[in-house]
mmCIF file of C-alpha atoms in Angstrom:
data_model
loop_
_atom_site.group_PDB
_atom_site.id
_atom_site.type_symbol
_atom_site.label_atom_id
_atom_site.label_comp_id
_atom_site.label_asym_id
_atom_site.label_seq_id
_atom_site.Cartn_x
_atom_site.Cartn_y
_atom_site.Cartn_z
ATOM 1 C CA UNK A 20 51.201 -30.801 -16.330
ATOM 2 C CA UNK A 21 49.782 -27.533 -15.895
ATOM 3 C CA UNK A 22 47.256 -27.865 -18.922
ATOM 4 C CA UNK A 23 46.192 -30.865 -17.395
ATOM 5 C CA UNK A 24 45.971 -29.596 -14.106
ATOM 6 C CA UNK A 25 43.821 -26.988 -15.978
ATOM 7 C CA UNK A 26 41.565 -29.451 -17.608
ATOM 8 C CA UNK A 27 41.108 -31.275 -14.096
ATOM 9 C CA UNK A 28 39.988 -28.098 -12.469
ATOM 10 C CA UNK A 29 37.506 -27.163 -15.720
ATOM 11 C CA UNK A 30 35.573 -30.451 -15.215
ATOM 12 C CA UNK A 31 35.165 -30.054 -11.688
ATOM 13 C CA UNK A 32 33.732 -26.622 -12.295
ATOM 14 C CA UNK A 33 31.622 -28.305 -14.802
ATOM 15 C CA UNK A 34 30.340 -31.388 -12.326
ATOM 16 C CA UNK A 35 29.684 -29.103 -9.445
ATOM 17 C CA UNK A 36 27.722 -26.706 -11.972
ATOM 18 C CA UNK A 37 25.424 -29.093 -12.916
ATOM 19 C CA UNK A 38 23.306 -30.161 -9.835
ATOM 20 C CA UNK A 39 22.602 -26.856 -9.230
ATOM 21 C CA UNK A 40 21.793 -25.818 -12.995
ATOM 22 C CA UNK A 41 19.257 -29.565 -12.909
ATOM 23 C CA UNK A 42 18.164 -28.191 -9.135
ATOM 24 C CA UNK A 43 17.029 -24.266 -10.797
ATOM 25 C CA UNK A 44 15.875 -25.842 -13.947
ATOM 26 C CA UNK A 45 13.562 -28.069 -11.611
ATOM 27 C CA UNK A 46 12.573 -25.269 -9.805
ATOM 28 C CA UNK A 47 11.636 -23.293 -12.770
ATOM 29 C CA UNK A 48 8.949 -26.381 -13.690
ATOM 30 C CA UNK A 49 7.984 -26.647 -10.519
ATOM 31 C CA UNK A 50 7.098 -22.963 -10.574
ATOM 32 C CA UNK A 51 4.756 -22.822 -13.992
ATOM 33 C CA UNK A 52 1.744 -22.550 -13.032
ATOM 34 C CA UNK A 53 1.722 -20.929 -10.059
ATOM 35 C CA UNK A 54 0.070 -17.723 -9.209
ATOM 36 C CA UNK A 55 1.727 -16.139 -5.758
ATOM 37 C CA UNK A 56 -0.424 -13.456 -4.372
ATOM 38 C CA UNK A 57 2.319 -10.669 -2.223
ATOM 39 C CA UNK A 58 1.293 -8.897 0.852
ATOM 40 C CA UNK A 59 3.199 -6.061 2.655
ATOM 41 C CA UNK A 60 2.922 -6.652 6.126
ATOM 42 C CA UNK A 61 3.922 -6.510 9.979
ATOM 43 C CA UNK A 62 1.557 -8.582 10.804
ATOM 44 C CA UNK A 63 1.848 -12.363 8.154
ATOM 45 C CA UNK A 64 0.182 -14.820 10.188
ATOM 46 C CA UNK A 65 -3.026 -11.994 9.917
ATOM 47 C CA UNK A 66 -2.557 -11.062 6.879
ATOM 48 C CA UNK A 67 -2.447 -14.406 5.714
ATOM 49 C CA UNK A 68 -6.300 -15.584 6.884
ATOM 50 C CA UNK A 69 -7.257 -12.323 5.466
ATOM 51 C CA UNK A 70 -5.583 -13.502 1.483
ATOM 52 C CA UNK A 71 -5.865 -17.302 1.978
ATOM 53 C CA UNK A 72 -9.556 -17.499 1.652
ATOM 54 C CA UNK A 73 -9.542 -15.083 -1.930
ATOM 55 C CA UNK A 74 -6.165 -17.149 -3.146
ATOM 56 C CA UNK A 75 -8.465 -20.352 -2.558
ATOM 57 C CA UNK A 76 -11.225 -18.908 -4.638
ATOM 58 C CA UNK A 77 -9.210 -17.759 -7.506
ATOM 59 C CA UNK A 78 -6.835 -20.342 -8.378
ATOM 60 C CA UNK A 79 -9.575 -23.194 -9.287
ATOM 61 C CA UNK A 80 -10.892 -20.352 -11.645
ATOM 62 C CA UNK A 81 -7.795 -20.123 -13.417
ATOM 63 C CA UNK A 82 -7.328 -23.559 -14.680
ATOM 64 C CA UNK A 83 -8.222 -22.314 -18.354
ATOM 65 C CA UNK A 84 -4.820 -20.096 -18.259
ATOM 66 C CA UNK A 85 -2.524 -23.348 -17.242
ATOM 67 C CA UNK A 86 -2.774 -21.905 -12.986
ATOM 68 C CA UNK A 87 -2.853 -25.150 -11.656
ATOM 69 C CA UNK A 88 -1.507 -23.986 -7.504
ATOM 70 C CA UNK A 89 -0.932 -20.987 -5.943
ATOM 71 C CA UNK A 90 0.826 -19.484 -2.745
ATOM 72 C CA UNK A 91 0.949 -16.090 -0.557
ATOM 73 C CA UNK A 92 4.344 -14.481 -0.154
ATOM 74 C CA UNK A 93 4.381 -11.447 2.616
ATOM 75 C CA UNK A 94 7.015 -8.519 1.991
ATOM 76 C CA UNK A 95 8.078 -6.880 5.127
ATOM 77 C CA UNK A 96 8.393 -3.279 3.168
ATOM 78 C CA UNK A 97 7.470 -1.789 -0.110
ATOM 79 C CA UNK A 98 11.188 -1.415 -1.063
ATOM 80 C CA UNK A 99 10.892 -5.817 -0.296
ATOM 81 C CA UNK A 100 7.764 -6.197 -2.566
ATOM 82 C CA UNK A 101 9.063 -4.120 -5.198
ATOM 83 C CA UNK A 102 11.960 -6.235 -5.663
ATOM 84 C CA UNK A 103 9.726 -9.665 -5.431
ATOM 85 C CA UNK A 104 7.916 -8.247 -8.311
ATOM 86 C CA UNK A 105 10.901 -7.133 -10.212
ATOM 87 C CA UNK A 106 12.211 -10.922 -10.182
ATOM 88 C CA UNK A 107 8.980 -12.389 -10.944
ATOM 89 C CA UNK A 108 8.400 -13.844 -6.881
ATOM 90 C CA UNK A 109 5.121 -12.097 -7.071
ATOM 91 C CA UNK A 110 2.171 -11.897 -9.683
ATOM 92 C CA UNK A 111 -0.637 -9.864 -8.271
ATOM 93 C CA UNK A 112 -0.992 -7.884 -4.583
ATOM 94 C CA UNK A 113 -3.480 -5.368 -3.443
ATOM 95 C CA UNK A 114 -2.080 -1.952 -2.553
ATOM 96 C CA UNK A 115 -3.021 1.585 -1.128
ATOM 97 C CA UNK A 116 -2.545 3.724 -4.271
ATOM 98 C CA UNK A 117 0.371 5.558 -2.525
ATOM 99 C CA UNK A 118 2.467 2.200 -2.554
ATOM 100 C CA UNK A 119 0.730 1.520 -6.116
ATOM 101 C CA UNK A 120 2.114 4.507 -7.074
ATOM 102 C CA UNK A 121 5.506 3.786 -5.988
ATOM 103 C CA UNK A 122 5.679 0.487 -7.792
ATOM 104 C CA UNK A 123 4.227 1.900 -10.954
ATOM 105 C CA UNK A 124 6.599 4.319 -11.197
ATOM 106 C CA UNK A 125 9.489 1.943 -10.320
ATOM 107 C CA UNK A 126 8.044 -0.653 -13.397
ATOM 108 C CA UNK A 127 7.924 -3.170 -11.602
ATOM 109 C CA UNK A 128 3.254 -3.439 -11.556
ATOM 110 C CA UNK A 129 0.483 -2.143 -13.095
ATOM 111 C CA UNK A 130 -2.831 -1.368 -11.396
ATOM 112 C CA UNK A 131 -6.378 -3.012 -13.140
ATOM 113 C CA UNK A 132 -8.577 -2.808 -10.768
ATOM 114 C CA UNK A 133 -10.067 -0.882 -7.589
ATOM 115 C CA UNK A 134 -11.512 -2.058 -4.657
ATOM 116 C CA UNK A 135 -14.254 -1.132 -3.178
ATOM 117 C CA UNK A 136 -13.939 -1.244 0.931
ATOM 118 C CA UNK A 137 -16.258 0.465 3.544
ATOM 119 C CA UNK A 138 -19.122 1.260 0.777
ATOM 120 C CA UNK A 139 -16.185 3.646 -0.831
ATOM 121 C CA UNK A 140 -13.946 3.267 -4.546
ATOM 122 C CA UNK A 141 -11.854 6.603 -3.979
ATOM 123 C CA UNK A 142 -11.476 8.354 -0.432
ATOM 124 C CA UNK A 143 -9.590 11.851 0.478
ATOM 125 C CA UNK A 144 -7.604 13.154 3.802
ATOM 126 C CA UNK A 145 -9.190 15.570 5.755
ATOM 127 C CA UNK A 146 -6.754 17.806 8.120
ATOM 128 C CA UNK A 147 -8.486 18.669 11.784
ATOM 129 C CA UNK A 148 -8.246 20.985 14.646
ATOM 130 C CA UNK A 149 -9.751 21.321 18.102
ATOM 131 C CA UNK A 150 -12.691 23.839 17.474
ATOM 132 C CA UNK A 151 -10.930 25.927 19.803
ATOM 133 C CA UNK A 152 -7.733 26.193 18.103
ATOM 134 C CA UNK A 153 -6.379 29.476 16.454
ATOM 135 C CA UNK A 154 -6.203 27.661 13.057
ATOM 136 C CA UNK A 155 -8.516 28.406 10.069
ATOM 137 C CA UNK A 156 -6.760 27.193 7.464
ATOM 138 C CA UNK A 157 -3.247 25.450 5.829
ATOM 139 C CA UNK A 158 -2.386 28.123 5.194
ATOM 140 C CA UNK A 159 -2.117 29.162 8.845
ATOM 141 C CA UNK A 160 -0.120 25.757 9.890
ATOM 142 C CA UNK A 161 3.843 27.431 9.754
ATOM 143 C CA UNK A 162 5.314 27.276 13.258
ATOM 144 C CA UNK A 163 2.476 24.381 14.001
ATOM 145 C CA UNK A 164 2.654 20.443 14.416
ATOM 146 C CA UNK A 165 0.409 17.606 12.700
ATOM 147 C CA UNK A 166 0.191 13.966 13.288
ATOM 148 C CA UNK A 167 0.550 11.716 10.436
ATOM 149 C CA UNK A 168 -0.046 8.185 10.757
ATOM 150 C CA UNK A 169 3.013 6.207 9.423
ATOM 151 C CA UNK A 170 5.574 6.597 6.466
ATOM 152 C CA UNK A 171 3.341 4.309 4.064
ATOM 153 C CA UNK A 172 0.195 5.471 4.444
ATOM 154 C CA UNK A 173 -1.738 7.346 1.357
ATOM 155 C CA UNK A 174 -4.221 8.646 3.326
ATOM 156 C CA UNK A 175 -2.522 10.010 6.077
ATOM 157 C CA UNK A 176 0.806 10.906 5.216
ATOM 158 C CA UNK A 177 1.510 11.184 1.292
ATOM 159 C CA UNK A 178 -1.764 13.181 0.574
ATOM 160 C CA UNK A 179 -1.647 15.338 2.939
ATOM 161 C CA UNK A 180 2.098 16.278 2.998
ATOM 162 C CA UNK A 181 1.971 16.675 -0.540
ATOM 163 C CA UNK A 182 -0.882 19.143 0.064
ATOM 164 C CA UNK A 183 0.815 20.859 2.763
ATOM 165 C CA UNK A 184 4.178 20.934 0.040
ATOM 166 C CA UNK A 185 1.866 22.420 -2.725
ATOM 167 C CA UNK A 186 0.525 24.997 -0.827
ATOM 168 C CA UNK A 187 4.125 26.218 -0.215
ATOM 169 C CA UNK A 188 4.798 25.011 3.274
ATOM 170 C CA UNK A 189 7.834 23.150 4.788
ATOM 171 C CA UNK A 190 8.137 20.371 7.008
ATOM 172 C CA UNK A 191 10.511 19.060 9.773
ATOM 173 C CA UNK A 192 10.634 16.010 11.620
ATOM 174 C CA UNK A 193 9.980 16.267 14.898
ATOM 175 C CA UNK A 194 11.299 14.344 17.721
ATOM 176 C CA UNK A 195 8.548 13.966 20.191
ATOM 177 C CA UNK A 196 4.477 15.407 19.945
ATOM 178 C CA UNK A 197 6.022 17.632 22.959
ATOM 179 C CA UNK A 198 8.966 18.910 20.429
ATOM 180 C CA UNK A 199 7.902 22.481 18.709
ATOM 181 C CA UNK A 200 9.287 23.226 14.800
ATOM 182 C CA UNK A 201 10.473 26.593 13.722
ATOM 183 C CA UNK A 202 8.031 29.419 13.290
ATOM 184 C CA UNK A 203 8.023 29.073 9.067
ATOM 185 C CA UNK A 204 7.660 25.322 9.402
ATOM 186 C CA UNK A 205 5.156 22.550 9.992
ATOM 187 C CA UNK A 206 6.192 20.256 12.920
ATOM 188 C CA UNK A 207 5.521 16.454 11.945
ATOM 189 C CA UNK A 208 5.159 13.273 13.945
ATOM 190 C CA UNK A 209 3.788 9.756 13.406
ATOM 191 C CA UNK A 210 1.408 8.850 15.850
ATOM 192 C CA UNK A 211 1.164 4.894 14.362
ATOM 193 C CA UNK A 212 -2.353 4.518 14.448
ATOM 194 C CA UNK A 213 -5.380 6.672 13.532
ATOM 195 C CA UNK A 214 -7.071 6.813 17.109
ATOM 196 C CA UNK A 215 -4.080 7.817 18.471
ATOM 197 C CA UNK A 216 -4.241 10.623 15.931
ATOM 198 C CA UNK A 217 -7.110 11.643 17.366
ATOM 199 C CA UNK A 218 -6.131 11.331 20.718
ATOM 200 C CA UNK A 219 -2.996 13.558 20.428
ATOM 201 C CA UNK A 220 -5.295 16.253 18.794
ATOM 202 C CA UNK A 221 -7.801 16.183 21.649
ATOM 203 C CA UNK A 222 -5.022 16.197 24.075
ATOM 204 C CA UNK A 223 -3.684 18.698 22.720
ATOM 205 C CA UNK A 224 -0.246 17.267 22.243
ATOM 206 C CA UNK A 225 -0.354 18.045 18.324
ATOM 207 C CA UNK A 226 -2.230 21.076 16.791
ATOM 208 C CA UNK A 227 -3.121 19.156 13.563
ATOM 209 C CA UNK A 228 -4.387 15.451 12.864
ATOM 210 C CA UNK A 229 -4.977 14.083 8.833
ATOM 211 C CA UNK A 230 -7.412 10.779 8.792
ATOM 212 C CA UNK A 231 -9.057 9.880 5.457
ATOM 213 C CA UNK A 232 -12.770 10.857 5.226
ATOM 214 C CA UNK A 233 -13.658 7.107 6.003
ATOM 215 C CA UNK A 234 -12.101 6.800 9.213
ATOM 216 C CA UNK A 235 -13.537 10.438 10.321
ATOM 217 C CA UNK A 236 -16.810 8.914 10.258
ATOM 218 C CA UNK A 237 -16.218 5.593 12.045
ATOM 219 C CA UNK A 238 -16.551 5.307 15.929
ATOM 220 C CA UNK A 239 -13.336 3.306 16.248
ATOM 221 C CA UNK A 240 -10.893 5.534 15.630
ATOM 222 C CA UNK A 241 -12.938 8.842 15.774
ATOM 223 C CA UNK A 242 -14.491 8.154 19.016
ATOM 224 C CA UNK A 243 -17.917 10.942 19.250
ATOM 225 C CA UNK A 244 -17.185 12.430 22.220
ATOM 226 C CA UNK A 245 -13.764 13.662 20.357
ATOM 227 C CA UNK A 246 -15.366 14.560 17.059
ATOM 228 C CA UNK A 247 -18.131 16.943 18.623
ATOM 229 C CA UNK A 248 -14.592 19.144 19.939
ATOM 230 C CA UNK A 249 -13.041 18.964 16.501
ATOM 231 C CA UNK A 250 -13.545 21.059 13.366
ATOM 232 C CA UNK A 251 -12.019 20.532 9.725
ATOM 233 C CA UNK A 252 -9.921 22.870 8.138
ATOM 234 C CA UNK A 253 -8.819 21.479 4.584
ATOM 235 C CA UNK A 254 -8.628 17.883 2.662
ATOM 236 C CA UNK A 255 -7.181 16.339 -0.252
ATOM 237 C CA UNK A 256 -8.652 15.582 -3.790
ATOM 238 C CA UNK A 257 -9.826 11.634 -4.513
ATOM 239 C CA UNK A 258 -7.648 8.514 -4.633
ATOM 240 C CA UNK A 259 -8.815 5.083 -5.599
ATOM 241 C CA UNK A 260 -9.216 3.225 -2.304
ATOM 242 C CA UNK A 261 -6.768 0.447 -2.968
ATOM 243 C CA UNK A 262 -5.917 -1.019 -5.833
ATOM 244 C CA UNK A 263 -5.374 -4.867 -7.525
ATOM 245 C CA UNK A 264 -1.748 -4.584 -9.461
ATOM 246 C CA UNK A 265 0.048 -7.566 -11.153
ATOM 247 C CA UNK A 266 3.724 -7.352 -12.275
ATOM 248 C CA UNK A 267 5.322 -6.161 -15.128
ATOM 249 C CA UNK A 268 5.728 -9.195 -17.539
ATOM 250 C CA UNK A 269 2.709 -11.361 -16.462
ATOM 251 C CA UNK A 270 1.197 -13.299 -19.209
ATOM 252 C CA UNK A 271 -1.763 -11.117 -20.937
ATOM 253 C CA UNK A 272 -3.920 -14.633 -20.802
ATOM 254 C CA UNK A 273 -3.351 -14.654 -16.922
ATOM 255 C CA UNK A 274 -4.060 -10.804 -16.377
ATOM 256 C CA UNK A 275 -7.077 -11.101 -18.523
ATOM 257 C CA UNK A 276 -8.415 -14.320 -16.536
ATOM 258 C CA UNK A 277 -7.268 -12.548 -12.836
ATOM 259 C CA UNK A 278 -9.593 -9.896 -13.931
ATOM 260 C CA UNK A 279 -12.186 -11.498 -15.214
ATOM 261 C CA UNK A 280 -12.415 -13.708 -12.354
ATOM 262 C CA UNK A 281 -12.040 -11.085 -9.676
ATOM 263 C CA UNK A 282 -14.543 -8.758 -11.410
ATOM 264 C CA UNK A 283 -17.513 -11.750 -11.300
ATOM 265 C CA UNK A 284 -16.724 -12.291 -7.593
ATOM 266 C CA UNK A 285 -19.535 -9.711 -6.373
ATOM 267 C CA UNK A 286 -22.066 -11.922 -8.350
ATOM 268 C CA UNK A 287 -20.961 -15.293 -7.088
ATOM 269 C CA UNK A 288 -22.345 -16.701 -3.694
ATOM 270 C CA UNK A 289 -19.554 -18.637 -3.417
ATOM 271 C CA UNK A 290 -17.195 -15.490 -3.266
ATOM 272 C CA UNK A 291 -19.039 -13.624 -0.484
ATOM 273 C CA UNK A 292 -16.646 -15.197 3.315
ATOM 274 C CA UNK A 293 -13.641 -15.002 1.129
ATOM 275 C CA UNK A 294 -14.044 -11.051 0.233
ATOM 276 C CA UNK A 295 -15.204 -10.448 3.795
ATOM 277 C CA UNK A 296 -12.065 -11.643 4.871
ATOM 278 C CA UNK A 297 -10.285 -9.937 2.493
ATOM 279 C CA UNK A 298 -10.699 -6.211 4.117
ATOM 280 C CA UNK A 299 -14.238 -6.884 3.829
ATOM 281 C CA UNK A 300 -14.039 -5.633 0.157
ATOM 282 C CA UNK A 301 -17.766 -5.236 -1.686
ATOM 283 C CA UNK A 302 -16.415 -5.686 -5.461
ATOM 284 C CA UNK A 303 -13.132 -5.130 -7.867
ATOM 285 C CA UNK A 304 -14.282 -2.284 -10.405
ATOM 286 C CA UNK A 305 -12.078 -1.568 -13.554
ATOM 287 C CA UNK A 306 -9.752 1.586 -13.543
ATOM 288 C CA UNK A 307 -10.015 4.350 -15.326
ATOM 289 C CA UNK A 308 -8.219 6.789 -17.704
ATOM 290 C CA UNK A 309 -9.046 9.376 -14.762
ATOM 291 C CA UNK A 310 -7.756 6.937 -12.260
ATOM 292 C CA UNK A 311 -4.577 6.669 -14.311
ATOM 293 C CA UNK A 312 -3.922 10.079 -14.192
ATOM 294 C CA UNK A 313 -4.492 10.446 -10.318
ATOM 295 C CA UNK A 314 -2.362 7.661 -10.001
ATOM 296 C CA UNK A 315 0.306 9.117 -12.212
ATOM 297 C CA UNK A 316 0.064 13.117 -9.971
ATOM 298 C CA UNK A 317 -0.045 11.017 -6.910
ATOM 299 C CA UNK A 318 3.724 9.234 -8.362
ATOM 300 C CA UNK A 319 4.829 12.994 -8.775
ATOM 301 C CA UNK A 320 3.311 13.879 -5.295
ATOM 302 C CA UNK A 321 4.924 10.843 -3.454
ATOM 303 C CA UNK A 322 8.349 11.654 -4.721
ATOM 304 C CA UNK A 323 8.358 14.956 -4.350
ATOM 305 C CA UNK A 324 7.631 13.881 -0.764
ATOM 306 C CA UNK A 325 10.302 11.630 -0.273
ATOM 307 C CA UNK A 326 12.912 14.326 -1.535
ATOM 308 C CA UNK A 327 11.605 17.186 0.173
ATOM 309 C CA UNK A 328 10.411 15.959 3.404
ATOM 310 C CA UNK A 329 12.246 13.113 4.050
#
């Protein structure tokens, strides 16, 4: 009685197994062929008219590789998107090369190509003052506070801490702009977005503010009648402005045509609304061996970041 019992109970195991196994083995057809462009974001539905229009031009080019469809999945978080690529949810995003960093370094991508956005490949942090302020130098910032943007931005946060960590300073968290650090420390806060950067700088709420050399220069977030009352006092050395990665594992054939397909956008009329919308990008350039290795300090620089300042 009980072996039969046992058989019984086997075969049900068995029945109820096998919908599921026919349901993921459909899946896994319906899937071929599809090339799923990721996207970390707090923002999908804008995100998405900014990718849609580049996903529409790519995918017909791909036909020679077996891409036959393709879709947009948005990651709340790097940590999310590193794990989408890690199970194969995502093929190919478009990262700062902080976050590119980060996923290099975790395996999970590879960068292949940089974009070009706002006339610029590579772009640096610069760190500025009031012109009245006391400060000449990082070196004088101990027992001072700076305004980063947010925790996952290259420019203005993971360059320029990791500068500030390299030239032998320490940071602290701080709870409020109005919150002081200790007198051998660097006070941090994030001030979200880069004009209010600027504004806590001018206000004189913070003594510091980082912004990457591109958004110095532009009206929007460095309004003129702040800049002429504001003086630089360091910067960074060049990243790659963003970067095109694809996941560990994607066919070479599919790489190969992404690339090639990507790289002969610039040249193609039919390519110009759909790389306006996509951060108004100007052309995907191949990376270098130089690239790699900025890439690879900037891994070293990011988690030395995380485990020092965070």
């Amino acid at each position: 009685m009980r072996r039969l019992f046992s058989a019984l109970l086997s075969l049900l195991c068995l029945l109820s197994w096998l919908p599921a196994a026919r349901a993921q083995q459909s899946n896994l057809q319906a899937d071929d062929g599809v090339l799923v462009l990721g996207r970390v974001s707090d923002d999908p539905k804008a995100h998405y008219d900014q990718l849609k229009p580049l996903l529409d031009y790519v995918i017909p080019r791909m036909a020679s590789v077996g891409i036959r469809s393709g879709r947009i999945l948005m990651a709340r978080d790097p940590q999310q998107m590193a794990s989408y690529l890690r199970r194969g949810r995502v093929d190919w995003i478009n990262e700062t090369a902080g976050n590119a960093a980060i996923l290099e370094q975790r395996g999970v991508a590879h960068a292949f190509l940089i974009t070009e956005r706002e006339g610029a490949v590579r772009y640096h942090t610069v760190f500025f003052v009031r012109r009245d302020s006391p400060i000449q130098t990082l070196k004088d910032l101990a027992g001072h506070s700076i305004a980063f943007q947010n925790p996952y931005s290259t420019s203005a946060y993971f360059l320029p801490a990791a500068q500030l960590l390299s030239d032998g300073l320490a940071l602290e968290l701080l709870l409020s702009p109005m919150d002081k650090p200790a007198s051998d420390r660097v006070g941090y806060v994030f001030a979200r977005t880069e004009l209010n950067i600027t504004t806590w700088v001018h206000k004189r709420l913070v003594d510091v503010g980082v912004l990457s050399n591109l958004d110095w220069i532009n009206p929007t977030r460095m309004p003129p009648t702040f800049a002429q009352d504001f003086r630089v006092i360091g910067r960074t050395p060049d990243v790659p402005r963003a970067l095109m990665l694809t996941r560990t594992g994607l066919a070479p054939n599919v790489q190969a045509r992404l690339q090639e397909v990507l790289m002969e956008a610039a040249r193609d009329p039919d390519a110009g609304e759909a790389l306006r919308r996509f951060m108004k990008t100007a052309h995907f350039v191949p990376i270098t061996d130089t690239d790699k290795q900025v890439l690879q300090q900037l891994g070293r620089d990011v988690r030395r970041v995380n485990t020092e300042v965070e």
